[in-house]
Short mmCIF file of N, CA and C in Angstrom, two decimals:
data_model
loop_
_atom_site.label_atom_id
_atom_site.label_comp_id
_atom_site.label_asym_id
_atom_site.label_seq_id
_atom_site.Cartn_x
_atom_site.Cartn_y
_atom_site.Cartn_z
N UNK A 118 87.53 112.87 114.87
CA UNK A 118 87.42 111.42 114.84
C UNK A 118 88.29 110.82 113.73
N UNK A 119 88.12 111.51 112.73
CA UNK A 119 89.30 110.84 111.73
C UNK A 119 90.64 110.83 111.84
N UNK A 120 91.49 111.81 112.50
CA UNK A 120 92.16 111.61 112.97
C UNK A 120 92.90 110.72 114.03
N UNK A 121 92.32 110.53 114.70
CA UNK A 121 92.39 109.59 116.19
C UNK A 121 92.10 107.70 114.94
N UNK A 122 91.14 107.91 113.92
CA UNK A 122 91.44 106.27 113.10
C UNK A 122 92.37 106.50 112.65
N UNK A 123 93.22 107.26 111.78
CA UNK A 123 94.53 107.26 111.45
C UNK A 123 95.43 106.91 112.33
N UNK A 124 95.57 107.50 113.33
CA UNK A 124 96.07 107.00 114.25
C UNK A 124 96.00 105.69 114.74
N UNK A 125 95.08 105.33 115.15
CA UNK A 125 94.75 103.84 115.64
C UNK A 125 95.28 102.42 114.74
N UNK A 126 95.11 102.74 113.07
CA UNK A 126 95.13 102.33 112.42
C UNK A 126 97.07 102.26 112.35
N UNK A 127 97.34 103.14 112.11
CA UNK A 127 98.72 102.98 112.06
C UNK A 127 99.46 102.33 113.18
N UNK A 128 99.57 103.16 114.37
CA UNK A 128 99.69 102.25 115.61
C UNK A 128 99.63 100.99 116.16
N UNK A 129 98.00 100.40 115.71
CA UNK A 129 98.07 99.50 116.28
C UNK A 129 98.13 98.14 115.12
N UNK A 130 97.65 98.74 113.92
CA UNK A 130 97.36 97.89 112.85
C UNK A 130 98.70 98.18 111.85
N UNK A 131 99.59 99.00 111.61
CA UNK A 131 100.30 98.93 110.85
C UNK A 131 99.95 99.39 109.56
N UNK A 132 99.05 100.17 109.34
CA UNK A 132 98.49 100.83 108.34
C UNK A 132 99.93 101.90 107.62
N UNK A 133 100.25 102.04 106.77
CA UNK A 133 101.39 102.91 106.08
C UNK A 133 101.05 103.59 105.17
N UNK A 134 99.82 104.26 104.75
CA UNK A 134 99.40 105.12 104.09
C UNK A 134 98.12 105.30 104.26
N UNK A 135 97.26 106.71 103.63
CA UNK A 135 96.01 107.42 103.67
C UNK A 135 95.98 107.61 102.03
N UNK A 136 94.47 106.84 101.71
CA UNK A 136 94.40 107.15 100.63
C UNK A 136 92.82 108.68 100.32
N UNK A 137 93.34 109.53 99.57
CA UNK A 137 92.08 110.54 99.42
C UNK A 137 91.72 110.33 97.84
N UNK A 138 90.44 109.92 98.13
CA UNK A 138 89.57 110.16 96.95
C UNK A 138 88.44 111.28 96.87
N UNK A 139 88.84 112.19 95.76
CA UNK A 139 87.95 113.28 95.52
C UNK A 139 87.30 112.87 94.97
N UNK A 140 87.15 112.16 94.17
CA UNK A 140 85.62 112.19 92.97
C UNK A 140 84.80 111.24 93.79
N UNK A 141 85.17 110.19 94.92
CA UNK A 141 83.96 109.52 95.74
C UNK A 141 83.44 110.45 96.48
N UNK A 142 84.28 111.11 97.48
CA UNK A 142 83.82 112.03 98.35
C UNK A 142 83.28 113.58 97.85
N UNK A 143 83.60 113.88 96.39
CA UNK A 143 83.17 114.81 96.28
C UNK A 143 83.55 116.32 96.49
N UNK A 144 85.10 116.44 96.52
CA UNK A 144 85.91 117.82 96.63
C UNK A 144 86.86 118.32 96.00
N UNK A 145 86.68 119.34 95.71
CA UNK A 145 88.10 119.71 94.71
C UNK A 145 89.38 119.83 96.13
N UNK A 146 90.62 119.37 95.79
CA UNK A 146 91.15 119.67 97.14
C UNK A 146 91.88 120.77 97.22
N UNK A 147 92.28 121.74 96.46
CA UNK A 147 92.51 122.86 96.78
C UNK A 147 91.52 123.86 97.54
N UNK A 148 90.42 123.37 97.46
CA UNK A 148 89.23 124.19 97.62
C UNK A 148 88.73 124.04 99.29
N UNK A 149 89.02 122.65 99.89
CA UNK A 149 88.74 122.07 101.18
C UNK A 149 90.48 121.71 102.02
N UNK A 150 91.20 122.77 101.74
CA UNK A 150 92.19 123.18 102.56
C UNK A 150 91.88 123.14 103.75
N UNK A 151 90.77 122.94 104.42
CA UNK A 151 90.84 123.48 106.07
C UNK A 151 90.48 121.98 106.06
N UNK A 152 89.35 120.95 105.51
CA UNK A 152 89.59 119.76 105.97
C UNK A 152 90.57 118.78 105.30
N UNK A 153 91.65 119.53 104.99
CA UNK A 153 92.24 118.42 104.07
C UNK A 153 93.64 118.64 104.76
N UNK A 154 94.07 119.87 105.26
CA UNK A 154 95.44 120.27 105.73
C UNK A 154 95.69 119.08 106.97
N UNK A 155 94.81 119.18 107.59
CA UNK A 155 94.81 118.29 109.03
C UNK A 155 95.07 116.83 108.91
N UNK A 156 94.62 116.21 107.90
CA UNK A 156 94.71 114.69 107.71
C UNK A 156 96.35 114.73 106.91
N UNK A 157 96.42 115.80 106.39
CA UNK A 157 97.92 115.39 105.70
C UNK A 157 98.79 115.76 106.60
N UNK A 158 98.74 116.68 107.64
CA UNK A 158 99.97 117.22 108.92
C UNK A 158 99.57 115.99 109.63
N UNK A 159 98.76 115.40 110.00
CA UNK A 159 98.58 113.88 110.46
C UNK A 159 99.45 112.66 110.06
N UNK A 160 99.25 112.61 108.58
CA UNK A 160 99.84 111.85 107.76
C UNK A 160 101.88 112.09 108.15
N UNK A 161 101.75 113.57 108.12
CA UNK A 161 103.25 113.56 108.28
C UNK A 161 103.88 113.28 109.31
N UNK A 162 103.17 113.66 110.66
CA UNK A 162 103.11 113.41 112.05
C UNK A 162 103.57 111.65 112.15
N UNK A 163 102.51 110.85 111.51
CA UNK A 163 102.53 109.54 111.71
C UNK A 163 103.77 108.80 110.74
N UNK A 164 104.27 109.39 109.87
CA UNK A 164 105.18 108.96 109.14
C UNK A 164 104.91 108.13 107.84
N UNK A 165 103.52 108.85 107.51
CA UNK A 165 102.79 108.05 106.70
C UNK A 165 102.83 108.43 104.51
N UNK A 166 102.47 107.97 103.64
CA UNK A 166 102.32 108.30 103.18
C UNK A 166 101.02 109.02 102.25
N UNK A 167 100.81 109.79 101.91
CA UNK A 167 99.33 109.92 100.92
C UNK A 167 99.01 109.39 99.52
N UNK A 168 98.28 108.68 99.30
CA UNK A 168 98.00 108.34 98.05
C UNK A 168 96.51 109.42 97.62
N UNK A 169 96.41 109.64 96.49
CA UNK A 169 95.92 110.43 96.00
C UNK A 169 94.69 109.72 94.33
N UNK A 170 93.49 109.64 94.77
CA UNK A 170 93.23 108.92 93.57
C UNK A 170 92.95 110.25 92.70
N UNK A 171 93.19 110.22 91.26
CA UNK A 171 93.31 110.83 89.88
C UNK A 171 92.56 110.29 88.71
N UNK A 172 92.32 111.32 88.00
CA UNK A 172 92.18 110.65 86.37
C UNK A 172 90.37 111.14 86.80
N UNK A 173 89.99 111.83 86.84
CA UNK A 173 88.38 112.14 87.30
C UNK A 173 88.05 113.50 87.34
N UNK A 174 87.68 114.42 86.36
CA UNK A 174 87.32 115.46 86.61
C UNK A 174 85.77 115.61 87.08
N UNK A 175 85.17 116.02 88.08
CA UNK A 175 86.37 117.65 87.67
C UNK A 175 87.43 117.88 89.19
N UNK A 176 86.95 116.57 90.19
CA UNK A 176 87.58 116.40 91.23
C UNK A 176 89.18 116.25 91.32
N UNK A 177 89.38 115.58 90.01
CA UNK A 177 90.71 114.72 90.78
C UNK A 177 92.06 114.85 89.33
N UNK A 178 92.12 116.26 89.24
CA UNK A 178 93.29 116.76 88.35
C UNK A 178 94.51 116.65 89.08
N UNK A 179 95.72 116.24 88.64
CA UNK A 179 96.93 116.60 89.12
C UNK A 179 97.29 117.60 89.38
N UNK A 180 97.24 119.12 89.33
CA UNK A 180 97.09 119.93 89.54
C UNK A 180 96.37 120.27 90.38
N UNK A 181 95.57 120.04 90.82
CA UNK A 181 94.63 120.22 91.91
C UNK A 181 95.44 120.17 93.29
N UNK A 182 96.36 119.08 92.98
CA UNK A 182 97.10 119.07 94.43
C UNK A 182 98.12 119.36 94.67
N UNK A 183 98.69 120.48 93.65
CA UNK A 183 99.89 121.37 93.98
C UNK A 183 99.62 121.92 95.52
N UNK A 184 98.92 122.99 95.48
CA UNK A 184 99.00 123.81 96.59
C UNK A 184 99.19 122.88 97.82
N UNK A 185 98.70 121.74 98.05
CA UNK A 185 98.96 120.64 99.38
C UNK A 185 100.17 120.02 98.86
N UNK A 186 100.57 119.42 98.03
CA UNK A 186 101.89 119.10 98.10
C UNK A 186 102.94 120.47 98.65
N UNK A 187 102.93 121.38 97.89
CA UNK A 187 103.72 122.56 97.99
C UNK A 187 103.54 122.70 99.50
N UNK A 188 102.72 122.61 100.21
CA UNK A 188 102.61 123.18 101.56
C UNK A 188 103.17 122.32 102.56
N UNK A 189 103.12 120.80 101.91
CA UNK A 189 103.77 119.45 103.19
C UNK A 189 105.02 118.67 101.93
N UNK A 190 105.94 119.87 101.82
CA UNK A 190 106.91 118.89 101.29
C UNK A 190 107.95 117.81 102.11
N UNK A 191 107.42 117.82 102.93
CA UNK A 191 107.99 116.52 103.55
C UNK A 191 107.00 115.24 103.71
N UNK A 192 106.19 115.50 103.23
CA UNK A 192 104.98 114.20 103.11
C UNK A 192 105.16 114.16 101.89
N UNK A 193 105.57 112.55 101.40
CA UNK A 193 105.68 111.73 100.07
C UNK A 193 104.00 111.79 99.68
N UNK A 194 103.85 111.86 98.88
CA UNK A 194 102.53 111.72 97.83
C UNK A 194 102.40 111.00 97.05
N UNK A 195 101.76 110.27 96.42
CA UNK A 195 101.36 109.24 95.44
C UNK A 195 100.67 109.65 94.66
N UNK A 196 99.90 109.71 93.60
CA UNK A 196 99.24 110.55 92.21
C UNK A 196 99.23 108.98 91.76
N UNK A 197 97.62 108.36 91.82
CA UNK A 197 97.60 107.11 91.61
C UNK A 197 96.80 107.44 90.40
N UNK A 198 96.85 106.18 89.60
CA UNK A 198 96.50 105.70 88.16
C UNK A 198 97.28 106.44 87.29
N UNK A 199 98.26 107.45 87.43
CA UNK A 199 99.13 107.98 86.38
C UNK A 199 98.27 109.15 85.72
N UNK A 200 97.13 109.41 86.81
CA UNK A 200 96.32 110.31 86.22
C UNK A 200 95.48 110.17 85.24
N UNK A 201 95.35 108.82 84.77
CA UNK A 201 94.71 109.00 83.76
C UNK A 201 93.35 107.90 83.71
N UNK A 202 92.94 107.73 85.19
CA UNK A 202 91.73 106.64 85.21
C UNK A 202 90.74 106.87 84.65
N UNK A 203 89.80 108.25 83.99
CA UNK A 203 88.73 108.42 83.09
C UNK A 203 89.24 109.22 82.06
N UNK A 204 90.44 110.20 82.46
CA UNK A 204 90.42 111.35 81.73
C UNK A 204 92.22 110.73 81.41
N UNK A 205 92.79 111.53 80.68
CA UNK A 205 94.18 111.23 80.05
C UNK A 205 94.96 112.71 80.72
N UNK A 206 95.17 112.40 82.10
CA UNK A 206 96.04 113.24 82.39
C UNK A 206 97.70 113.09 83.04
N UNK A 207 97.77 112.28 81.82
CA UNK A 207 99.32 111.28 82.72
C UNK A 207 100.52 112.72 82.68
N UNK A 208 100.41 113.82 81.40
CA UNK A 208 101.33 114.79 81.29
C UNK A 208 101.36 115.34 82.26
N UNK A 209 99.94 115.80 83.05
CA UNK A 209 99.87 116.57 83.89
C UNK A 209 100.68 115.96 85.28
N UNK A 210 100.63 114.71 85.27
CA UNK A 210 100.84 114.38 86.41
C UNK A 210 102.27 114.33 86.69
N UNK A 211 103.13 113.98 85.54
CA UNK A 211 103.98 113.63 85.38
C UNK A 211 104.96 115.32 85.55
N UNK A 212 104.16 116.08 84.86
CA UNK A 212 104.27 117.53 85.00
C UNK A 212 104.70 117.82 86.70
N UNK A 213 103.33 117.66 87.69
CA UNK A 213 103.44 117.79 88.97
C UNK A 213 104.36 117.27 89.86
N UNK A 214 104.81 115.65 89.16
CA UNK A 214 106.07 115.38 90.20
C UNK A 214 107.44 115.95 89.61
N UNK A 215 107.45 116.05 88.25
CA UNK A 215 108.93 116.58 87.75
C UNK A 215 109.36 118.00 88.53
N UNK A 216 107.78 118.55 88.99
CA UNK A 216 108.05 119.85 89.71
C UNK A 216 108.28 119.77 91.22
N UNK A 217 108.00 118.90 91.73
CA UNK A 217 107.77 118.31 93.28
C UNK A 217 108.70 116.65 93.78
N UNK A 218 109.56 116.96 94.17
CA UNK A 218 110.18 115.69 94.69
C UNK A 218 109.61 115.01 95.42
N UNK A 219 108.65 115.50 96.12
CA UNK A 219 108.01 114.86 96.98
C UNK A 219 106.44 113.72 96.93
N UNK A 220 106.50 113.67 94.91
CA UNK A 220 106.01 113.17 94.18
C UNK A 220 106.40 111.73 93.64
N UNK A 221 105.29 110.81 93.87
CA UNK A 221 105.99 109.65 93.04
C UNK A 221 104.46 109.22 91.96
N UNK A 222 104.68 108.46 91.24
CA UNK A 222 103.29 108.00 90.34
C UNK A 222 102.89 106.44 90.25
N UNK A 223 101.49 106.36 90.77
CA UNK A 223 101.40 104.83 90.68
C UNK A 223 100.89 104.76 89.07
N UNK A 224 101.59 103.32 88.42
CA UNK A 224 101.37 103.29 87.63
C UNK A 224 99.67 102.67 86.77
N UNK A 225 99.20 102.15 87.90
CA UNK A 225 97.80 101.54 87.58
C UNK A 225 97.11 102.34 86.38
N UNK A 226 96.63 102.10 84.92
CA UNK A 226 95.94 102.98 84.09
C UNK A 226 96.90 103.43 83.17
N UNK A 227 98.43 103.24 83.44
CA UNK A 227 98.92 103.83 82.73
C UNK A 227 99.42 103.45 81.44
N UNK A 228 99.47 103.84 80.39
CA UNK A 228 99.69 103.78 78.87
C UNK A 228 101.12 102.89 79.27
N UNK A 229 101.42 102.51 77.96
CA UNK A 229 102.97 102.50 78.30
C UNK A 229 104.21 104.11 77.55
N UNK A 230 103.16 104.27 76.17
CA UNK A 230 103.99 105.45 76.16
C UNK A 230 104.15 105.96 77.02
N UNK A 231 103.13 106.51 78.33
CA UNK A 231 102.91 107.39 78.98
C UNK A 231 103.75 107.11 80.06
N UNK A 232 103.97 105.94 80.46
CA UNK A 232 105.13 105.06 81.66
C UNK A 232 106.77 105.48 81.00
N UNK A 233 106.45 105.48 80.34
CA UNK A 233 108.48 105.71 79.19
C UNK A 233 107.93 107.04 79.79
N UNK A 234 107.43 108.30 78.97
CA UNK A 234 108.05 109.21 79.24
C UNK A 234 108.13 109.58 80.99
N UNK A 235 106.91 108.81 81.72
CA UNK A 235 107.53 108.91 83.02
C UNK A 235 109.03 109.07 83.42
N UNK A 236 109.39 107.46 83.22
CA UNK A 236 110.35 107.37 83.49
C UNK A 236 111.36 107.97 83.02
N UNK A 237 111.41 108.31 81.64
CA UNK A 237 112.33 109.60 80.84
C UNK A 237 112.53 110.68 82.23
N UNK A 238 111.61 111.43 82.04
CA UNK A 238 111.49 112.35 83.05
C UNK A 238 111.33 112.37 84.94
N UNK A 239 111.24 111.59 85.08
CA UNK A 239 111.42 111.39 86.82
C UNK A 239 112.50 110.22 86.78
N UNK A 240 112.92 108.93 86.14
CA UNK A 240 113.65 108.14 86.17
C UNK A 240 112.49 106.78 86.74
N UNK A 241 112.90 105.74 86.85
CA UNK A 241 112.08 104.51 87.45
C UNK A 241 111.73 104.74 88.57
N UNK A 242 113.12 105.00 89.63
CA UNK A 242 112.96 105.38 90.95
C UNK A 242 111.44 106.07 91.60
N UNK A 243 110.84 106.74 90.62
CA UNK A 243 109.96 107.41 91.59
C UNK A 243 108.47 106.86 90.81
N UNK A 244 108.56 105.83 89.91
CA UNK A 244 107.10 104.99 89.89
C UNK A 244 107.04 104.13 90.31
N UNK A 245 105.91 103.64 90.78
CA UNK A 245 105.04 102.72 92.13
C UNK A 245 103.77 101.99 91.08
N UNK A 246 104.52 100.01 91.18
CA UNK A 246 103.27 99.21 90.52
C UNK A 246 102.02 99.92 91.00
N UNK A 247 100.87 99.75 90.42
CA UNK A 247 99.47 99.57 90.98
C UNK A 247 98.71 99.24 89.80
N UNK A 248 97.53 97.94 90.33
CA UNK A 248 96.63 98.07 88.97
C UNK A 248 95.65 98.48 89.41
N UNK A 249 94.89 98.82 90.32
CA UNK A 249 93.50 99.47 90.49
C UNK A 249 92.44 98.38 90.99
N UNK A 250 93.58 96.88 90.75
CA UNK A 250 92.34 95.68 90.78
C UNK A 250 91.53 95.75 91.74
N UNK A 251 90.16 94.67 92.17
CA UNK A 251 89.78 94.03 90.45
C UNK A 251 89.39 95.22 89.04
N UNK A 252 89.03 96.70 89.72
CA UNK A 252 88.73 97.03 88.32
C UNK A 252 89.23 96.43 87.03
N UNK A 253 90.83 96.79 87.06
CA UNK A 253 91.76 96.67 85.97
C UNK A 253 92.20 94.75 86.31
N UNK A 254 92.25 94.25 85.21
CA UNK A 254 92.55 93.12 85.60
C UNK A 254 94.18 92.84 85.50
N UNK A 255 95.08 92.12 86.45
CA UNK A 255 96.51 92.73 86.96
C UNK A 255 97.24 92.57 86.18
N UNK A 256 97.07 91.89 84.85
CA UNK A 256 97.69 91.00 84.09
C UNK A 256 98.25 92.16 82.69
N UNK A 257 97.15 92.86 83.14
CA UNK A 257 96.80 94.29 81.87
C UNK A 257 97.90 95.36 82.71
N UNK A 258 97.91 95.34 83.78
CA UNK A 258 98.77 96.60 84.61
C UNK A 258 100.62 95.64 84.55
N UNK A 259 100.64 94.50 84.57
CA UNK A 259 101.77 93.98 84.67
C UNK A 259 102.92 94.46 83.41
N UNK A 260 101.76 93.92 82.37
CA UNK A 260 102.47 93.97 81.07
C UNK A 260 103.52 95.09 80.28
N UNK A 261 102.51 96.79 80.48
CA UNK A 261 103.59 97.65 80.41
C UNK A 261 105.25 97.26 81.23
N UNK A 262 104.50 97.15 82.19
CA UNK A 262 106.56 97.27 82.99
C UNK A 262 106.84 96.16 82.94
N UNK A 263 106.93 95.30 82.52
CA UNK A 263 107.31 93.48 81.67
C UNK A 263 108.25 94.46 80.36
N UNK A 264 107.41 94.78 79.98
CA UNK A 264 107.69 95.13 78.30
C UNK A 264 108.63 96.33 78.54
N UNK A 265 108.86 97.08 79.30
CA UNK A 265 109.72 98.02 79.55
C UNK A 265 111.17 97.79 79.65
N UNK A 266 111.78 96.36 79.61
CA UNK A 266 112.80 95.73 79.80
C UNK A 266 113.27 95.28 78.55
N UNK A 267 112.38 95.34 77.41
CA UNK A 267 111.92 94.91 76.21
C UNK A 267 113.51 95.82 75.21
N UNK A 268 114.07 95.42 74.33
CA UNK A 268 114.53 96.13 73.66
C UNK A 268 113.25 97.03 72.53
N UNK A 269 114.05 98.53 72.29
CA UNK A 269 112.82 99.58 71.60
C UNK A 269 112.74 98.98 69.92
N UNK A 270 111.64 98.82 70.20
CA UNK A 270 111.01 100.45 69.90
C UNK A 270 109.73 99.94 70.63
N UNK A 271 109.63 98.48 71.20
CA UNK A 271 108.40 98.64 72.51
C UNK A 271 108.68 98.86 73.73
N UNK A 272 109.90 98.48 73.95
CA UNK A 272 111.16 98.40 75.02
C UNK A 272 111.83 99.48 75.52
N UNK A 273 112.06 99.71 76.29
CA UNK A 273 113.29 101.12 76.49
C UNK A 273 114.44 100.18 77.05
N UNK A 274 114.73 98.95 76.77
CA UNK A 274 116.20 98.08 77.62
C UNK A 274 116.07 98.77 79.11
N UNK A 275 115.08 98.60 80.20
CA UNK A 275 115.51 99.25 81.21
C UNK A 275 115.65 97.70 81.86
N UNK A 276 116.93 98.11 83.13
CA UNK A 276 117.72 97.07 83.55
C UNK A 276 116.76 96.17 84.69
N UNK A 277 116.65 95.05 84.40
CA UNK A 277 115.47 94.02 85.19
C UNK A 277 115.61 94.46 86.53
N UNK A 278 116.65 95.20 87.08
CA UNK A 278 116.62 95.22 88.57
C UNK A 278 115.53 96.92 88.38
N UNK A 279 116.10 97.70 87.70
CA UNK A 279 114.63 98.66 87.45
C UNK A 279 113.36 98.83 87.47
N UNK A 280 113.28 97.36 86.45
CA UNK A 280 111.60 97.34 86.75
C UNK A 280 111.24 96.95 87.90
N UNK A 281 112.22 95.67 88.14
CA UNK A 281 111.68 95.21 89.45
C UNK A 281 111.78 96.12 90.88
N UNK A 282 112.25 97.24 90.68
CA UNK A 282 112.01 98.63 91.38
C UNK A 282 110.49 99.18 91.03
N UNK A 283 110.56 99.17 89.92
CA UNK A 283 108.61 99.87 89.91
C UNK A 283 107.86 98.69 90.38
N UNK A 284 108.07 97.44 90.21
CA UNK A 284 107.31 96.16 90.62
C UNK A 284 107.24 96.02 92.03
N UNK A 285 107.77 96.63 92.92
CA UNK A 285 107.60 96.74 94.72
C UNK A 285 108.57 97.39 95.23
N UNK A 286 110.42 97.28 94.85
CA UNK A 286 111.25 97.84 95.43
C UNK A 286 111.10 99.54 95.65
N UNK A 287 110.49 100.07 94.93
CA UNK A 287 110.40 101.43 95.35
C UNK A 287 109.74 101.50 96.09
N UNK A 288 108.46 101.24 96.26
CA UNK A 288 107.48 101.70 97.39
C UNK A 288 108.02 100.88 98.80
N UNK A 289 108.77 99.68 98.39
CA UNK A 289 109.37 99.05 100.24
C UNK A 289 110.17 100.39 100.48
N UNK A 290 110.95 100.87 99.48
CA UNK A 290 112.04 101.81 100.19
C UNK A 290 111.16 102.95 100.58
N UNK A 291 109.98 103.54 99.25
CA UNK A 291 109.48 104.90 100.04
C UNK A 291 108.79 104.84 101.47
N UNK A 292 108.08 103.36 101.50
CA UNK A 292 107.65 103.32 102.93
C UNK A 292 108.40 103.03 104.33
N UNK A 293 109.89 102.58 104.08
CA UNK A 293 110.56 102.40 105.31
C UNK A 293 111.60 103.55 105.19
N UNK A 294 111.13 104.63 103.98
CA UNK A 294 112.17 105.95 104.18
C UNK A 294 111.19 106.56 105.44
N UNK A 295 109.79 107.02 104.57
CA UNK A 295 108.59 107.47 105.44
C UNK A 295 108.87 107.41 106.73
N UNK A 296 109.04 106.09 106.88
CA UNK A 296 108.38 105.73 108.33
C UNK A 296 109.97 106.07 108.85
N UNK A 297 110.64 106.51 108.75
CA UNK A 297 112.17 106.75 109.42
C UNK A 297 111.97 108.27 109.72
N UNK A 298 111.71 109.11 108.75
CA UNK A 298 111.55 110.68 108.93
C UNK A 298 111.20 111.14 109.73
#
């Protein structure tokens, strides 16, 4: 049945991504490989992307979702809050896409140190706005990548058309790459 709403949803509604939350539902996802493989060969089938909620142990480590990334590297992934929504795992995460292209990071939760060395290390290109709202209120998620344009030492001078790449232009492109594949 879940399959066939993915479906429906995309098809008829225009739906462009599946989001999995472990710490609501309750799974480590390396561990539920047999129900988890199917919704992501789905996901790839449909041309979709996965978002991934993080920052929650003991469910929702960045690491946790090597072995499924590694297995559908042609399905884009998302690693939302930067990993770090209860717990501070932005290294890790940042760790997992530097290792996986097929990795990008929403920034919702995220520090701003922790957004620089993102971008140090993956470049702008592969972070995605998000604030989590209403949890996070948007104004608090805006400000890092405002200030990222900033000359340093709060600033990294990154070029306004950059941010405004983490501000929506990346994810229009990752979702009309997606949906082309």
């Amino acid at each position: 049945r879940t399959l066939e709403v993915m479906r429906n949803l995309v098809e008829t509604r225009g739906f462009r991504a599946v989001k999995l939350h472990p710490t609501i539902h309750g799974y480590v996802p390396f561990r539920t490989r047999d129900q988890l493989d199917p919704i992501i060969d789905e996901a790839r089938r449909l041309g979709i992307i996965v978002i991934v909620h993080q920052g929650d142990p003991p469910f929702a480590y960045p690491t946790q979702m090597v072995p499924l990334i590694k297995n559908f590297p042609d399905v884009r992934f998302v690693l939302a809050h930067f990993g770090t929504q209860r717990m501070v795992m932005a290294n890790e995460a940042i760790y997992v896409a530097v290792e996986n292209d097929n990795v990008f990071l929403e920034t919702g939760w995220g520090a701003l140190p922790r957004i620089k060395e993102g971008i140090d290390a993956l470049g702008p290109e592969r972070l995605l706005f998000g604030s989590d709202c209403p949890i996070q209120e948007i104004g608090s998620q805006l400000r890092p990548l405002e200030v990222l344009g900033w000359e340093p030492p709060l600033g990294i001078s990154l070029d306004p058309r950059k941010v405004e790449g983490i501000m929506g232009d990346n994810l229009t492109s990752l979702l009309t790459e997606t949906a082309a594949l």
